[in-house]
XYZ file of C-alpha atoms in Angstrom:
674
model
C 101.890 55.059 124.131
C 100.139 52.229 122.233
C 101.642 48.757 122.335
C 103.458 47.709 119.181
C 102.653 44.386 117.537
C 104.572 42.609 114.813
C 101.638 43.202 112.459
C 101.879 46.984 113.018
C 105.659 46.967 112.422
C 105.191 44.936 109.255
C 102.424 47.236 107.940
C 104.524 50.378 108.525
C 107.541 48.787 106.820
C 105.392 47.736 103.837
C 103.902 51.229 103.478
C 107.359 52.846 103.522
C 108.696 50.454 100.885
C 105.668 50.994 98.642
C 105.755 54.777 98.992
C 109.517 54.872 98.364
C 109.057 52.700 95.259
C 106.273 54.965 93.989
C 108.306 58.118 94.652
C 111.308 56.689 92.769
C 109.126 55.775 89.782
C 107.449 59.210 89.745
C 110.335 61.600 90.444
C 113.355 59.724 89.069
C 112.087 57.413 86.319
C 109.172 59.674 85.289
C 107.029 56.504 85.021
C 104.258 56.669 87.676
C 103.149 53.289 88.995
C 100.081 54.430 90.940
C 97.526 57.268 90.750
C 98.151 60.331 92.930
C 95.044 59.664 95.023
C 96.254 56.146 95.858
C 99.659 57.526 96.888
C 97.957 60.147 99.065
C 95.792 57.542 100.811
C 98.783 55.284 101.559
C 100.759 58.308 102.777
C 97.944 59.252 105.181
C 97.780 55.665 106.472
C 101.494 55.799 107.272
C 101.095 59.213 108.928
C 98.287 57.945 111.140
C 100.226 54.837 112.187
C 103.334 56.881 113.013
C 101.233 59.310 115.039
C 99.814 56.381 116.985
C 103.197 54.655 117.324
C 105.814 57.480 117.395
C 108.458 55.062 118.669
C 108.476 53.509 115.171
C 109.260 56.749 113.312
C 112.611 56.572 111.465
C 114.563 59.373 109.719
C 114.152 57.717 106.305
C 110.336 57.578 106.490
C 108.607 59.470 103.633
C 106.663 61.417 106.282
C 109.846 62.941 107.732
C 110.877 65.158 104.830
C 109.641 68.390 106.470
C 110.778 69.311 109.992
C 108.319 70.449 112.657
C 110.396 73.386 113.912
C 112.408 76.025 112.033
C 116.180 75.911 112.541
C 117.648 78.659 114.737
C 120.757 78.930 112.527
C 122.966 76.960 110.149
C 126.235 75.511 111.401
C 129.490 75.367 109.459
C 130.628 71.866 108.492
C 133.790 70.578 106.877
C 133.429 68.582 103.674
C 135.066 65.176 103.865
C 136.007 65.567 100.192
C 136.533 69.137 98.865
C 134.128 70.543 96.278
C 136.125 72.055 93.440
C 134.782 74.562 90.943
C 135.323 73.997 87.215
C 137.533 75.799 84.726
C 135.485 77.567 82.044
C 135.823 77.429 78.263
C 133.855 79.931 76.214
C 134.222 78.451 72.756
C 135.267 75.253 71.021
C 138.805 76.522 70.435
C 139.326 76.845 74.198
C 137.933 73.326 74.602
C 140.513 72.012 72.116
C 143.293 73.824 74.001
C 142.088 72.158 77.216
C 142.235 68.780 75.505
C 145.780 69.493 74.307
C 146.839 70.447 77.845
C 145.565 67.308 79.531
C 146.948 65.111 76.749
C 150.415 66.610 77.267
C 150.168 65.888 80.995
C 148.889 62.338 80.449
C 151.182 61.186 77.669
C 150.587 57.964 75.725
C 146.838 57.937 76.440
C 145.057 56.896 73.260
C 141.885 55.252 74.550
C 139.641 57.805 76.244
C 136.083 59.112 76.217
C 134.213 62.127 77.556
C 130.941 62.384 79.452
C 128.896 65.469 78.560
C 126.234 66.730 80.958
C 124.160 69.896 80.897
C 125.496 72.501 83.339
C 122.559 73.271 85.623
C 122.196 76.856 86.807
C 121.466 76.151 90.463
C 123.159 75.619 93.822
C 125.673 72.813 94.496
C 124.993 70.420 97.381
C 127.054 67.738 99.138
C 125.105 64.779 100.518
C 126.377 62.158 102.962
C 124.753 58.755 103.469
C 125.681 56.338 106.231
C 124.452 52.757 105.908
C 122.090 53.977 103.207
C 120.442 56.758 105.285
C 120.801 60.479 104.496
C 122.633 62.012 107.472
C 123.924 65.318 106.117
C 123.212 67.815 103.370
C 125.527 70.819 103.036
C 126.061 73.789 100.753
C 129.253 74.054 98.718
C 130.511 77.084 100.704
C 134.161 77.725 99.882
C 134.700 74.150 98.746
C 136.266 73.049 102.043
C 133.533 74.115 104.462
C 129.837 74.679 103.861
C 126.645 75.093 105.882
C 124.686 72.152 107.241
C 121.206 72.495 105.712
C 120.129 68.859 106.163
C 116.631 69.813 107.293
C 116.085 71.707 104.027
C 117.720 69.081 101.832
C 115.313 66.459 103.172
C 112.375 68.375 101.633
C 113.656 67.794 98.059
C 111.761 64.781 96.788
C 114.377 63.793 94.211
C 116.883 63.309 97.034
C 116.250 59.894 98.602
C 116.151 59.728 102.379
C 117.134 56.073 102.035
C 119.222 54.655 99.196
C 117.552 52.140 96.943
C 120.134 49.459 97.792
C 119.746 46.141 99.590
C 123.268 46.254 101.055
C 124.336 49.909 101.132
C 127.988 50.743 101.844
C 128.966 52.301 105.173
C 129.516 55.749 103.613
C 128.500 57.323 100.307
C 129.129 60.931 99.237
C 126.925 62.366 96.475
C 127.259 65.764 94.825
C 124.721 67.505 92.643
C 122.779 70.651 91.852
C 119.600 71.877 93.529
C 117.528 74.002 91.170
C 114.119 75.567 90.641
C 112.149 74.503 87.552
C 111.211 77.537 85.458
C 107.467 77.223 86.023
C 107.983 77.082 89.805
C 110.356 80.072 89.632
C 107.803 82.133 87.713
C 105.029 81.178 90.142
C 107.173 82.169 93.151
C 107.969 85.558 91.610
C 104.316 86.129 90.774
C 103.344 85.430 94.383
C 106.106 87.746 95.647
C 104.937 90.497 93.321
C 101.369 90.164 94.576
C 102.651 90.475 98.165
C 104.738 93.521 97.269
C 108.037 91.681 97.876
C 111.215 92.038 95.802
C 111.519 89.544 92.953
C 114.277 86.957 92.569
C 116.673 87.953 89.779
C 116.969 84.435 88.330
C 116.304 80.771 89.227
C 119.840 80.329 90.581
C 119.421 83.114 93.139
C 115.983 81.796 94.032
C 117.351 78.268 94.619
C 120.216 79.563 96.747
C 117.918 81.807 98.785
C 115.441 78.988 99.287
C 118.084 76.602 100.611
C 119.067 79.161 103.250
C 115.549 79.488 104.680
C 115.496 78.518 108.351
C 111.961 77.140 108.072
C 111.945 73.881 106.086
C 108.197 74.273 105.454
C 109.000 77.272 103.219
C 111.642 75.210 101.410
C 109.195 72.350 100.878
C 106.571 74.719 99.477
C 108.971 76.004 96.810
C 109.441 72.509 95.328
C 113.173 72.477 94.636
C 114.508 69.749 92.381
C 117.917 68.035 92.309
C 120.158 66.417 89.696
C 122.938 64.165 91.039
C 126.202 64.152 89.059
C 129.105 63.020 91.268
C 129.585 59.858 93.311
C 132.306 59.169 95.890
C 132.091 55.518 96.861
C 135.090 54.031 98.757
C 136.425 50.705 97.482
C 133.971 50.614 94.603
C 134.250 48.606 91.405
C 132.840 51.583 89.488
C 135.612 52.858 87.223
C 134.037 55.692 85.226
C 131.796 58.742 85.379
C 129.231 57.098 83.094
C 128.947 54.081 85.389
C 128.582 56.454 88.362
C 125.671 58.288 86.747
C 123.892 55.014 86.030
C 124.516 53.768 89.566
C 123.287 57.071 91.045
C 120.000 56.525 89.266
C 119.793 52.952 90.568
C 120.382 54.309 94.083
C 117.291 56.493 93.777
C 118.622 59.823 92.474
C 117.367 61.873 89.564
C 120.176 62.079 86.992
C 119.910 64.409 84.011
C 118.678 62.266 81.111
C 120.305 64.513 78.500
C 123.811 63.206 79.117
C 125.977 61.734 76.372
C 129.131 59.640 76.110
C 131.396 61.260 73.493
C 134.531 59.878 71.857
C 135.977 63.145 70.507
C 135.895 66.936 70.649
C 133.865 66.847 67.440
C 131.113 64.864 69.179
C 131.225 67.293 72.115
C 130.843 70.191 69.661
C 127.784 68.537 68.122
C 126.234 68.016 71.579
C 127.067 71.591 72.571
C 125.534 73.120 69.438
C 122.408 70.999 69.746
C 121.705 72.080 73.318
C 122.560 75.717 72.627
C 119.275 75.730 70.671
C 117.337 72.961 72.439
C 117.903 74.385 75.943
C 115.180 76.949 75.225
C 112.673 74.088 75.463
C 113.946 72.731 78.783
C 112.013 73.120 82.029
C 115.097 74.440 83.838
C 118.008 76.820 83.255
C 121.292 75.563 81.815
C 124.220 77.857 81.006
C 126.601 75.407 79.373
C 127.917 71.869 79.110
C 130.133 70.084 81.633
C 132.740 67.878 79.972
C 134.499 65.214 82.063
C 137.000 62.543 81.167
C 135.109 59.327 81.688
C 137.908 57.173 83.125
C 138.466 57.463 86.888
C 141.993 56.148 86.419
C 142.761 59.001 84.022
C 141.092 61.531 86.335
C 143.315 60.389 89.198
C 146.419 60.605 87.013
C 145.689 64.201 85.960
C 144.718 65.504 89.426
C 143.982 69.164 90.180
C 145.303 72.694 89.789
C 144.920 75.157 92.688
C 141.265 75.715 91.734
C 140.077 73.125 89.236
C 140.233 69.441 88.339
C 142.342 69.037 85.194
C 140.011 66.322 83.917
C 136.857 68.438 83.628
C 135.799 71.740 82.111
C 132.606 73.779 81.762
C 131.926 74.799 78.159
C 129.771 77.893 78.617
C 127.227 79.255 76.186
C 128.010 82.649 74.637
C 127.819 85.587 77.043
C 126.213 88.935 76.334
C 128.371 90.945 73.953
C 128.627 94.634 73.106
C 130.778 96.861 70.825
C 132.983 99.679 72.099
C 136.164 101.560 71.155
C 139.654 101.032 72.592
C 141.067 104.341 73.858
C 144.375 103.006 75.200
C 146.297 99.831 76.035
C 148.175 99.698 79.336
C 149.909 96.989 81.341
C 149.455 95.982 84.975
C 152.151 94.309 87.046
C 150.754 91.735 89.460
C 152.111 90.348 92.738
C 153.850 87.473 90.920
C 155.487 89.900 88.487
C 153.124 88.921 85.668
C 152.697 91.810 83.233
C 149.131 91.797 81.889
C 147.993 94.051 79.030
C 144.622 95.724 79.506
C 142.346 97.631 77.135
C 140.964 100.984 78.303
C 137.660 101.489 76.474
C 134.797 103.876 76.054
C 132.258 102.960 78.776
C 129.718 100.349 77.701
C 126.821 98.588 79.483
C 127.396 94.853 79.758
C 125.402 92.322 81.810
C 124.006 95.083 84.004
C 127.254 96.935 84.758
C 129.332 99.701 83.167
C 132.579 98.344 81.702
C 135.628 100.506 80.864
C 138.505 98.011 81.145
C 138.996 94.544 79.710
C 141.786 92.022 80.187
C 143.931 91.061 77.185
C 145.647 88.192 79.082
C 149.136 88.299 77.470
C 151.128 89.471 74.460
C 150.151 86.391 72.431
C 146.482 87.281 72.832
C 147.098 90.891 71.751
C 148.983 89.654 68.675
C 146.261 87.116 67.880
C 143.610 89.858 67.998
C 145.921 92.349 66.242
C 144.437 94.870 68.667
C 145.288 98.554 68.241
C 144.351 101.798 69.953
C 141.300 103.199 68.153
C 139.895 99.792 67.210
C 136.221 98.988 67.591
C 135.998 95.736 69.530
C 133.403 93.286 70.803
C 133.602 92.675 74.546
C 131.825 90.183 76.781
C 132.032 89.082 80.373
C 133.953 85.836 80.699
C 132.026 83.761 83.202
C 129.706 86.783 83.557
C 132.406 88.364 85.732
C 135.595 89.437 83.916
C 135.263 91.772 80.876
C 137.216 90.400 77.919
C 137.856 91.502 74.322
C 136.703 88.689 72.026
C 137.275 90.138 68.552
C 138.215 93.246 66.599
C 135.993 94.743 63.887
C 138.796 95.331 61.372
C 136.449 96.988 58.878
C 135.947 99.865 61.369
C 139.659 100.395 62.048
C 140.845 104.045 61.633
C 143.678 104.818 59.228
C 147.322 104.969 60.400
C 146.895 102.789 63.488
C 149.984 100.936 64.740
C 150.295 97.354 66.079
C 150.702 97.268 69.851
C 154.110 96.361 71.264
C 154.560 95.041 74.810
C 157.015 97.167 76.825
C 160.568 95.846 77.129
C 160.987 97.220 80.673
C 158.771 97.124 83.744
C 156.617 100.272 83.947
C 156.996 100.239 87.747
C 160.727 99.672 88.324
C 162.223 99.912 84.809
C 163.822 96.459 85.106
C 164.048 94.405 81.881
C 161.023 92.174 81.413
C 161.477 88.486 80.640
C 159.294 85.780 79.182
C 160.254 82.418 80.718
C 160.595 79.514 78.316
C 157.342 77.643 77.831
C 155.187 80.418 79.333
C 152.834 82.860 77.652
C 153.236 85.456 80.415
C 155.818 88.233 80.424
C 157.241 88.914 83.891
C 159.178 91.408 85.967
C 161.677 89.350 87.953
C 162.879 92.155 90.228
C 161.774 91.019 93.703
C 162.084 94.631 94.907
C 159.669 95.937 92.275
C 157.105 98.235 93.955
C 154.286 96.579 92.000
C 155.218 93.107 93.268
C 155.514 94.412 96.822
C 152.219 96.288 96.505
C 150.437 93.247 95.096
C 151.887 90.965 97.777
C 150.696 93.203 100.621
C 147.253 93.732 99.080
C 146.942 89.958 98.716
C 148.156 89.414 102.298
C 145.476 91.806 103.607
C 142.682 90.426 101.407
C 139.492 88.897 102.800
C 140.431 85.247 102.165
C 143.956 85.745 103.532
C 144.671 87.775 106.705
C 141.527 89.941 106.289
C 143.093 93.185 107.530
C 140.245 95.700 107.395
C 141.292 99.181 106.358
C 144.466 98.108 104.539
C 143.301 98.785 100.988
C 145.292 99.527 97.858
C 145.521 103.302 98.387
C 146.866 102.937 101.924
C 149.341 100.271 100.792
C 150.650 102.594 98.072
C 151.126 105.416 100.602
C 152.927 103.120 103.062
C 155.340 101.992 100.347
C 155.902 105.515 99.006
C 156.723 106.777 102.521
C 159.219 103.952 102.993
C 157.279 102.637 105.996
C 156.754 99.187 104.496
C 159.282 97.263 102.419
C 157.965 93.787 103.174
C 154.959 92.069 104.731
C 156.799 91.850 108.059
C 157.098 95.649 108.247
C 153.319 95.893 108.687
C 153.700 94.483 112.188
C 156.043 97.246 113.361
C 153.829 100.135 112.241
C 152.813 102.589 114.952
C 149.829 104.900 115.109
C 152.031 108.003 115.058
C 153.748 106.894 111.825
C 150.575 106.557 109.782
C 148.167 109.038 111.388
C 149.187 111.786 108.957
C 148.712 109.704 105.826
C 146.059 110.947 103.404
C 142.540 109.931 104.547
C 143.879 108.595 107.839
C 143.883 110.514 111.108
C 144.589 109.200 114.596
C 141.376 107.203 114.991
C 141.664 105.404 111.631
C 145.380 104.814 112.215
C 144.703 103.220 115.599
C 142.061 100.951 114.079
C 144.416 99.880 111.303
C 147.228 99.112 113.751
C 144.754 97.152 115.851
C 143.511 95.234 112.777
C 147.078 94.353 111.810
C 147.746 93.131 115.355
C 144.532 91.085 115.331
C 145.580 89.381 112.081
C 148.206 87.477 114.084
C 145.359 85.296 115.296
C 144.297 84.231 111.809
C 144.666 80.464 111.307
C 147.587 78.788 109.607
C 145.658 78.093 106.365
C 144.948 81.799 105.835
C 148.574 82.695 106.488
C 149.677 80.043 104.008
C 147.337 81.441 101.355
C 148.466 84.979 102.191
C 152.081 84.116 101.317
C 151.026 84.164 97.679
C 152.758 80.949 96.631
C 152.083 80.366 92.955
C 149.151 78.003 92.244
C 148.188 77.797 95.960
C 144.642 79.104 96.267
C 142.549 79.471 99.411
C 140.990 76.009 99.045
C 144.333 74.288 98.483
C 145.861 76.196 101.389
C 143.241 74.685 103.707
C 143.901 71.207 102.330
C 147.665 71.638 102.808
C 147.250 72.972 106.343
C 145.138 69.966 107.281
C 147.586 67.439 105.841
C 150.775 69.214 107.006
C 149.875 70.751 110.401
C 153.084 72.821 110.695
C 155.027 74.931 108.233
C 158.093 72.808 109.002
C 156.281 69.656 107.866
C 155.041 71.382 104.724
C 158.393 72.912 103.795
C 160.231 69.593 104.186
C 157.664 67.469 102.299
C 158.821 65.936 99.031
C 157.055 66.540 95.723
C 155.842 62.928 95.822
C 154.389 63.362 99.333
C 152.619 66.558 98.318
C 151.208 64.993 95.155
C 149.714 62.142 97.176
C 147.271 64.558 98.863
C 143.840 64.634 97.213
C 143.501 67.895 95.283
C 147.238 68.692 95.172
C 148.711 67.976 91.758
C 152.231 68.052 90.330
C 152.040 71.749 89.424
C 151.220 72.821 92.980
C 153.683 70.379 94.532
C 156.592 71.637 92.420
C 155.654 75.259 93.019
C 155.667 74.684 96.802
C 159.009 72.923 96.701
C 160.587 75.692 94.625
C 159.149 78.420 96.853
C 160.463 76.888 100.073
C 163.939 76.440 98.562
C 164.371 80.217 98.116
C 166.423 81.689 100.981
C 164.463 84.962 101.053
C 161.203 83.040 101.538
C 162.687 81.041 104.410
C 163.747 84.321 106.026
C 160.241 85.734 105.509
C 158.652 82.809 107.358
C 161.140 83.120 110.224
C 160.409 86.831 110.562
C 156.651 86.303 110.484
C 156.927 83.598 113.135
C 158.903 85.967 115.364
C 156.189 88.637 115.223
C 153.521 86.075 116.150
C 151.849 84.786 112.962
C 150.321 81.298 113.128
C 152.247 78.628 111.215
C 150.678 75.535 112.703
C 147.217 74.107 113.254
C 145.655 74.115 116.686
C 142.797 71.951 117.835
C 139.999 73.729 119.745
C 141.438 72.447 123.020
C 144.775 74.035 122.172
C 143.388 77.540 121.831
C 143.793 78.371 125.497
C 147.448 77.374 125.433
C 148.553 79.206 122.286
C 151.523 81.428 122.967
C 150.490 85.031 122.249
C 151.650 88.398 123.430
C 149.127 88.712 126.286
C 148.739 85.090 127.379
C 148.183 84.803 131.149
C 147.682 88.544 131.662
C 144.549 90.081 133.206
C 143.310 93.531 132.174
C 140.735 96.084 133.273
C 139.633 98.836 130.869
C 138.362 102.093 132.371
C 137.437 105.503 131.018
C 136.937 106.619 127.382
C 139.778 105.590 125.078
C 140.912 107.952 122.278
C 139.907 105.765 119.322
C 138.806 102.319 120.488
C 135.451 101.506 121.987
C 135.685 99.495 125.186
C 134.382 96.303 123.572
C 136.895 96.725 120.705
C 139.747 96.946 123.209
C 138.363 93.904 125.026
C 138.238 91.877 121.795
C 141.810 92.795 120.898
C 143.080 91.774 124.322
C 141.246 88.462 124.206
C 142.420 87.731 120.647
C 145.981 88.204 121.876
C 145.424 85.691 124.685
C 144.636 88.085 127.539
C 141.698 88.169 129.930
C 139.497 91.193 130.658
C 137.673 91.581 133.976
C 135.348 94.288 135.243
C 136.933 94.844 138.667
C 140.472 95.754 139.753
C 142.074 93.317 142.211
C 145.484 92.124 143.278
C 145.312 89.633 140.368
C 145.019 92.416 137.766
C 148.193 92.882 135.691
C 147.271 96.026 133.756
C 144.648 98.766 133.803
C 144.025 100.454 130.437
C 143.150 104.066 131.212
C 141.150 106.557 129.128
C 139.586 109.931 129.863
C 137.279 110.297 132.870
C 138.613 107.183 134.553
C 137.127 106.880 138.023
C 137.388 104.577 141.014
C 139.072 101.754 139.058
C 142.062 103.999 138.358
C 142.259 104.988 142.031
C 142.156 101.318 143.058
C 144.914 100.473 140.539
C 147.112 103.293 141.913
C 146.483 102.058 145.435
C 147.540 98.501 144.516
C 150.484 99.642 142.384
C 149.130 98.070 139.196
C 150.702 99.112 135.878
C 148.609 101.609 133.906
C 148.526 101.695 130.101
C 147.361 104.229 127.554
C 145.608 102.963 124.436
C 148.825 103.413 122.416
C 150.827 101.421 124.982
C 148.185 98.644 124.877
C 148.490 98.386 121.088
C 152.278 98.145 121.345
C 151.952 95.437 123.979
C 149.587 93.464 121.721
C 152.168 93.732 118.940
C 154.798 92.302 121.259
C 156.649 95.579 121.775
C 157.832 96.713 125.167
């Protein structure tokens, strides 16, 4: 290794500074300060010096953007500050209603402004800088955890490896959107077509797929770009979103130049209408406008709902629309008792899918539309996901149609429906309503909650109709014999379902909390609550003020939690779920071995062919319940699980007097039954 002199160190430092300055001028300011060939020559000089003196290579060097080796996999990382999604508005009227809502919640606020930014159709990233150096780049994921893709993030030239600050703070968090410029997107698809590969559907999918490439050389070749739009800077004097955007640019980030500071909804509307036309001339995709309250003090005062910040909204451009005819209007009863009207329509193609149902939200919306059976309506997909009726073509209305009336009684249990004061939603308040029970169990079994595979809506309905399940707790006393004769079941499927229910006892506290279905508590907020209140006892006893103090938990969620925990039936539900083994506290990784479960400390051997479970499935269930599985029978074995054609292991167990279990007996033992 060559000896390092002070002159060499100084030359390398000078080259890095000059190249960083040139990159900032070219990519961020769009004002090149040197010809490309000069940049290339300086870059090669730095490369040669670093090759000769590898001990002087630093992570922030311009030569270190692309890694030498592909990653083997991406690891999951927890965001220090959650990444929330935004509420959507689809027209200016919805924007005005949003303004009215936040103004009611922040009374006596007269001096305010909005920052409008183009909503980039890309992939959100979270960047962490320590002492000015990029140390982590992660995907949004579920908002609480994402994937560490730092090696790929480093290839994006509009993301500085080193902040353009003389005295950088210890920690800086930056959020923004990675995207593919349209010309790059088209070139990539052309190359894929020539190679006979499938084409990317749109630039957003292409950006997301690119970021998940394990080889950073591929990512670098696709030339992703990045707009920064959020800054988290502890103990900063910056007091507004506008100041943050300007400071982000000073730090070395590309910030969308088409932003605007607006003083009213009317100014926002003007900005929105302008870019609805002008966006066709942009070099990238934008699907709307993001509107944020400028003042950080006001943002902090308003806080968050279970999913969104109250101080920001995405004003989307019009979605694809199509006409169809309403054949019927029905109502659905949800797990909270909310009664939602729904239009049943003649099938219509919309945004690539066939649509036959569309939400009508509530009775006020039906009255506002004056919607009737037989009407020709215009439907679109709100957020490109949920079909929604946007207007009625009155001129095509058939004769003798009648205005729609919401039912006065629940269609599921015939209880009188009520509309609580101050709410737009009509509700069934009968806690024993089959629809509420059905919705609660479906939610409990859903992917983001307890993730009970095989417990879908049809099975839930059958379990309730047979009287086998009258609450969530009843799931954990189901036996294979009880459900094997259900439609579409059979012994094998029944055994797998019972096993899946038993395995759900090992789901973490945050999932259980979300599964309870507490109003306004979404999956992201459930994780935040579980982290800040590690046991259900701490959470249930927390005051509204204590709950509100947690970042991301606003007044609405705090009050809902307090009210839910004060209901005696809910307290009894938690007690019952604790008794059957559900997790209601956080465990650190070192605690996992000491968690109290039904099989903790017991050693098993599985032999022979089991009726429904494969041997590795039985092994996983035992281990999830805290047990240990070995391959040989010994005096330390507690149980031998015996299937057909069991051989010498069964004989050894009989010789040693070890307890033998059938598959059914094993499942009961896992469920804590004798």
